[in-house]
GROMACS .gro file of C-alpha atoms in nm:
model
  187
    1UNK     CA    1   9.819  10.221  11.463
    2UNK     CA    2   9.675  10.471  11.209
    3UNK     CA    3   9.356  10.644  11.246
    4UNK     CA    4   9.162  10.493  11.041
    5UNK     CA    5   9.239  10.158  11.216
    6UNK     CA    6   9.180  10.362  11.543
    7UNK     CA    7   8.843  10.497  11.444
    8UNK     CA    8   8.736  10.166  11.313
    9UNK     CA    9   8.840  10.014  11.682
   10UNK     CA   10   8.618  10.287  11.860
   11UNK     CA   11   8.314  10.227  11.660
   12UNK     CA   12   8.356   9.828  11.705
   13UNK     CA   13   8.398   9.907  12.088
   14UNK     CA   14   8.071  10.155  12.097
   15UNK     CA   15   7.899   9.922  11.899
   16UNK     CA   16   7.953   9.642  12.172
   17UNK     CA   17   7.862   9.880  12.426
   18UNK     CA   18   7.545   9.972  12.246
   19UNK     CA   19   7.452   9.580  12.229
   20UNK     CA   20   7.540   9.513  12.567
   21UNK     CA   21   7.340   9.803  12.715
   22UNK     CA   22   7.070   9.669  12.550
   23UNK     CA   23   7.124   9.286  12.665
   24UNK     CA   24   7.124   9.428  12.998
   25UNK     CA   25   6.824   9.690  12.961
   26UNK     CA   26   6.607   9.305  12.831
   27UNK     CA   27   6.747   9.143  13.156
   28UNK     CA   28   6.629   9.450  13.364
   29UNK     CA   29   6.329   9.409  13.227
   30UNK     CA   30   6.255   9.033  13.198
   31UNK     CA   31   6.350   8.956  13.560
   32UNK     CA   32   6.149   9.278  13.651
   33UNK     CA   33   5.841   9.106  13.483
   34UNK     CA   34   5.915   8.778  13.691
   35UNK     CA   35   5.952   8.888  14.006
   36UNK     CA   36   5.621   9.093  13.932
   37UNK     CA   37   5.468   8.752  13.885
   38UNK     CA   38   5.601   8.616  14.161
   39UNK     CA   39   5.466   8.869  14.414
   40UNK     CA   40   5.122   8.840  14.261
   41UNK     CA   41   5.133   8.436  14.334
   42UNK     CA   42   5.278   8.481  14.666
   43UNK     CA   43   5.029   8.755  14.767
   44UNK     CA   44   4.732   8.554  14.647
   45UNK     CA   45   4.885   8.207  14.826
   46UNK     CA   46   4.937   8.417  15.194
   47UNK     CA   47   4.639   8.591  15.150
   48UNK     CA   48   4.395   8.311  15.077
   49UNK     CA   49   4.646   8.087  15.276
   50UNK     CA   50   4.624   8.286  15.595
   51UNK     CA   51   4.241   8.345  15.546
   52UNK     CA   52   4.253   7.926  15.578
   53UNK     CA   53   4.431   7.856  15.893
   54UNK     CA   54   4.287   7.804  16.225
   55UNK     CA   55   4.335   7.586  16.472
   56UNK     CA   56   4.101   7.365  16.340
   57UNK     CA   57   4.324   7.245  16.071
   58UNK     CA   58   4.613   7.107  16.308
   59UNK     CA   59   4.361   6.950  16.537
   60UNK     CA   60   4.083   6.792  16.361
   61UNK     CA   61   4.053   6.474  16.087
   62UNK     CA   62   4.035   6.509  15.770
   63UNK     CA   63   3.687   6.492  15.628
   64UNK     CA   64   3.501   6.317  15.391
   65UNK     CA   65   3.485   6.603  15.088
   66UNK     CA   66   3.233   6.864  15.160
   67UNK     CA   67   3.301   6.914  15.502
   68UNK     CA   68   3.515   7.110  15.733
   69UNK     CA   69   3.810   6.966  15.847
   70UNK     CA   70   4.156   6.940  15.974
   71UNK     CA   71   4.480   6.781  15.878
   72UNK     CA   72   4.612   6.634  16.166
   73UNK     CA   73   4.610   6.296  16.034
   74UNK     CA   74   4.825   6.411  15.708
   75UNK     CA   75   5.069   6.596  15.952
   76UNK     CA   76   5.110   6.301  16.170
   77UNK     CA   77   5.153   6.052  15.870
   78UNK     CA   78   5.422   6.277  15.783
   79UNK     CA   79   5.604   6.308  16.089
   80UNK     CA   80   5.543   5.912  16.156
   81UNK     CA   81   5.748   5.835  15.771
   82UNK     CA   82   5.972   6.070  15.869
   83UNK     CA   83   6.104   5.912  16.191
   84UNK     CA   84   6.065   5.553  16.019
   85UNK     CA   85   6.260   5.682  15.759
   86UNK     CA   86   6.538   5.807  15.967
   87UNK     CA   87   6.567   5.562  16.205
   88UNK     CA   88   6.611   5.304  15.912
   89UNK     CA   89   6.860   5.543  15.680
   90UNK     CA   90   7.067   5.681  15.946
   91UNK     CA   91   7.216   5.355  16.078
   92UNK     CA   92   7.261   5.192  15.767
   93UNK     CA   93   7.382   5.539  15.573
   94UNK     CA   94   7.659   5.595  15.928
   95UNK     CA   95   7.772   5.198  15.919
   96UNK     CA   96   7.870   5.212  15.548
   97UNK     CA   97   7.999   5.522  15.584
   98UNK     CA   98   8.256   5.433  15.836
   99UNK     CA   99   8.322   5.104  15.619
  100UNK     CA  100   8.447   5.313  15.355
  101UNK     CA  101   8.627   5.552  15.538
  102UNK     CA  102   8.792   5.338  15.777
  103UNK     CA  103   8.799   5.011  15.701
  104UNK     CA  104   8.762   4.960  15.327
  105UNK     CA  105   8.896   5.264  15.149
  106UNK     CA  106   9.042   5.166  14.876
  107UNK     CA  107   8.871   4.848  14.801
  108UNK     CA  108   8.663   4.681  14.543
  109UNK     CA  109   8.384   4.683  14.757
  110UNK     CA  110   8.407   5.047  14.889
  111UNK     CA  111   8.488   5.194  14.525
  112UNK     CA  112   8.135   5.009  14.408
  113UNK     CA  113   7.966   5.100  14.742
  114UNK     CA  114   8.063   5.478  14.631
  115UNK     CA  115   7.960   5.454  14.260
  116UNK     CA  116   7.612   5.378  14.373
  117UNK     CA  117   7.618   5.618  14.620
  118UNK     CA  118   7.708   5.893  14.357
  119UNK     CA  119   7.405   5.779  14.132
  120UNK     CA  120   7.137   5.723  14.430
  121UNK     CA  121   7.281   6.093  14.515
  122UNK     CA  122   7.191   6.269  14.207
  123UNK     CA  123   6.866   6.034  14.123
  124UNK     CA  124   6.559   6.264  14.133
  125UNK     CA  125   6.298   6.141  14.442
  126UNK     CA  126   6.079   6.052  14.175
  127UNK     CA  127   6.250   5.766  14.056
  128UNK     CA  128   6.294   5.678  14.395
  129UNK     CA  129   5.968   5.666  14.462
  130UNK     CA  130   5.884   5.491  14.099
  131UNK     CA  131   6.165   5.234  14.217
  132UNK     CA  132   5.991   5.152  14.554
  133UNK     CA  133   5.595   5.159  14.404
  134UNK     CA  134   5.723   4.863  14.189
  135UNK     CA  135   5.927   4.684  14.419
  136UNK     CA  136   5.684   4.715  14.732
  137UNK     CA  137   5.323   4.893  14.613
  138UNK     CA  138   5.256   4.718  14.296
  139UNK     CA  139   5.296   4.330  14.440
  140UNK     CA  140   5.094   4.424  14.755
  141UNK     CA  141   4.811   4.572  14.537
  142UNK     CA  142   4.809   4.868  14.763
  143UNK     CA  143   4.932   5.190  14.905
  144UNK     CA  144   5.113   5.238  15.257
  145UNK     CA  145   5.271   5.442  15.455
  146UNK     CA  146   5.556   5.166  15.533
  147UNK     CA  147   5.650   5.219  15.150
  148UNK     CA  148   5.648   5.610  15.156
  149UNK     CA  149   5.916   5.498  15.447
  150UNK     CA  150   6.099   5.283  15.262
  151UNK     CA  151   6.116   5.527  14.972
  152UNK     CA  152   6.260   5.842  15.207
  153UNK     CA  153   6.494   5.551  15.378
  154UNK     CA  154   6.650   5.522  15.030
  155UNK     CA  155   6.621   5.893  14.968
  156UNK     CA  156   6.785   5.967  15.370
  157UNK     CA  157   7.084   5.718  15.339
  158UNK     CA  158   7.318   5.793  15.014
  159UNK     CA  159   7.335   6.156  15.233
  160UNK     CA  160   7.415   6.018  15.529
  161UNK     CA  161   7.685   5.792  15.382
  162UNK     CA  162   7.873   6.045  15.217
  163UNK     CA  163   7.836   6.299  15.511
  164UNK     CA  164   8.005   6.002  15.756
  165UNK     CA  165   8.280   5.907  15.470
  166UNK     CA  166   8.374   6.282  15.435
  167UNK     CA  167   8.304   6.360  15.830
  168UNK     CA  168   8.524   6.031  15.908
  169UNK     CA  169   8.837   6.124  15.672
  170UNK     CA  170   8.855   6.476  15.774
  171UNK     CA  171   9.031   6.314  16.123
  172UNK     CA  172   9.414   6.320  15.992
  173UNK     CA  173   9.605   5.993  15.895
  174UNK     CA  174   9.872   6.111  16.191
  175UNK     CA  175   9.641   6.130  16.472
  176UNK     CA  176   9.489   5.797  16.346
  177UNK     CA  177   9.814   5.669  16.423
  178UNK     CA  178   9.910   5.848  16.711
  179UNK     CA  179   9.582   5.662  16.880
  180UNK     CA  180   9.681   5.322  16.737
  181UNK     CA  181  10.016   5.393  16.923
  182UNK     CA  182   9.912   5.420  17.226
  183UNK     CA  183   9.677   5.100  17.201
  184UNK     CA  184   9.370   5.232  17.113
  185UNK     CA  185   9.192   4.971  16.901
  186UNK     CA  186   9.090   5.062  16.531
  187UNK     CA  187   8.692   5.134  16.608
   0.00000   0.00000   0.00000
């Protein structure tokens, strides 16, 4: 290499380092400037948040506007959809599950099954929740908490079906067998 190639290499490499440094000095100072923002919205929300809480709020009603008031209705509607929610997702999410782990893994059914599964996985909540206002809100004419149900049911189960499927085929093919040999039956 001559020098003149090797000077020209030294001043390309300080170069980079000069633009780099400086990338990194913007970064330094851009996420400085958001965290700075985010401490000033957290310290407003816990200081007016904390300023708000009593025991008033998880015991009382809430009132008409204008008055004080609790949320204990609000924080038992969303316990209430919660369990509904569950208690319809989880058995429905576990039995397809073991369906296509166990019984139907490499069929029609259980490849389609799985497709939707991977799109109801990645959907965002609020097309869930557009999908359920027009299937169940709009023709009753009215809001309910049996819909907000329905609309974490479909949000609960495409979770709970591939946690099953993936729980279900982690057992090994072998000790599958090695049960089935000794007369265990298949469920």
């Amino acid at each position: 290499m001559t020098a003149v190639a090797k000077q020209s290499s030294r001043g390309r490499y300080r170069l980079r380092r000069a633009r780099s440094s400086l990338a990194m000095g913007l970064c330094v100072v851009a996420t400085l400037i958001g965290l700075t923002c985010l401490a000033f919205v957290l310290g407003t929300l816990a200081y007016k948040g904390v300023t708000g809480l009593s025991l008033q709020v998880f015991t009382q009603m809430t009132p008409p506007p204008g008055q004080d008031g609790g949320l204990l209705n609000a924080i038992a509607g969303s316990l209430l959809m919660t369990v509904i929610a569950v208690a319809i997702g989880t058995p429905v999410g576990i039995l397809a599950g073991t369906y296509m782990a166990e019984y139907g893994r490499y069929s029609m059914l259980a490849t389609t099954i799985r497709f939707i599964n991977d799109i109801l996985l990645s959907a965002p909540s609020i097309v869930v929740g557009l999908f359920i206002y027009t299937v169940v809100v709009a023709p009753q004419g009215h809001f309910s908490g049996w819909a907000g149900a329905m609309a974490l049911a479909v949000i609960v189960m495409p979770v709970v079906i591939r946690t099953t499927e993936d729980m279900l085929r982690l057992v090994p093919d072998s000790l599958r067998e090695a049960g089935a040999s000794i007369g265990l039956p298949r469920s």
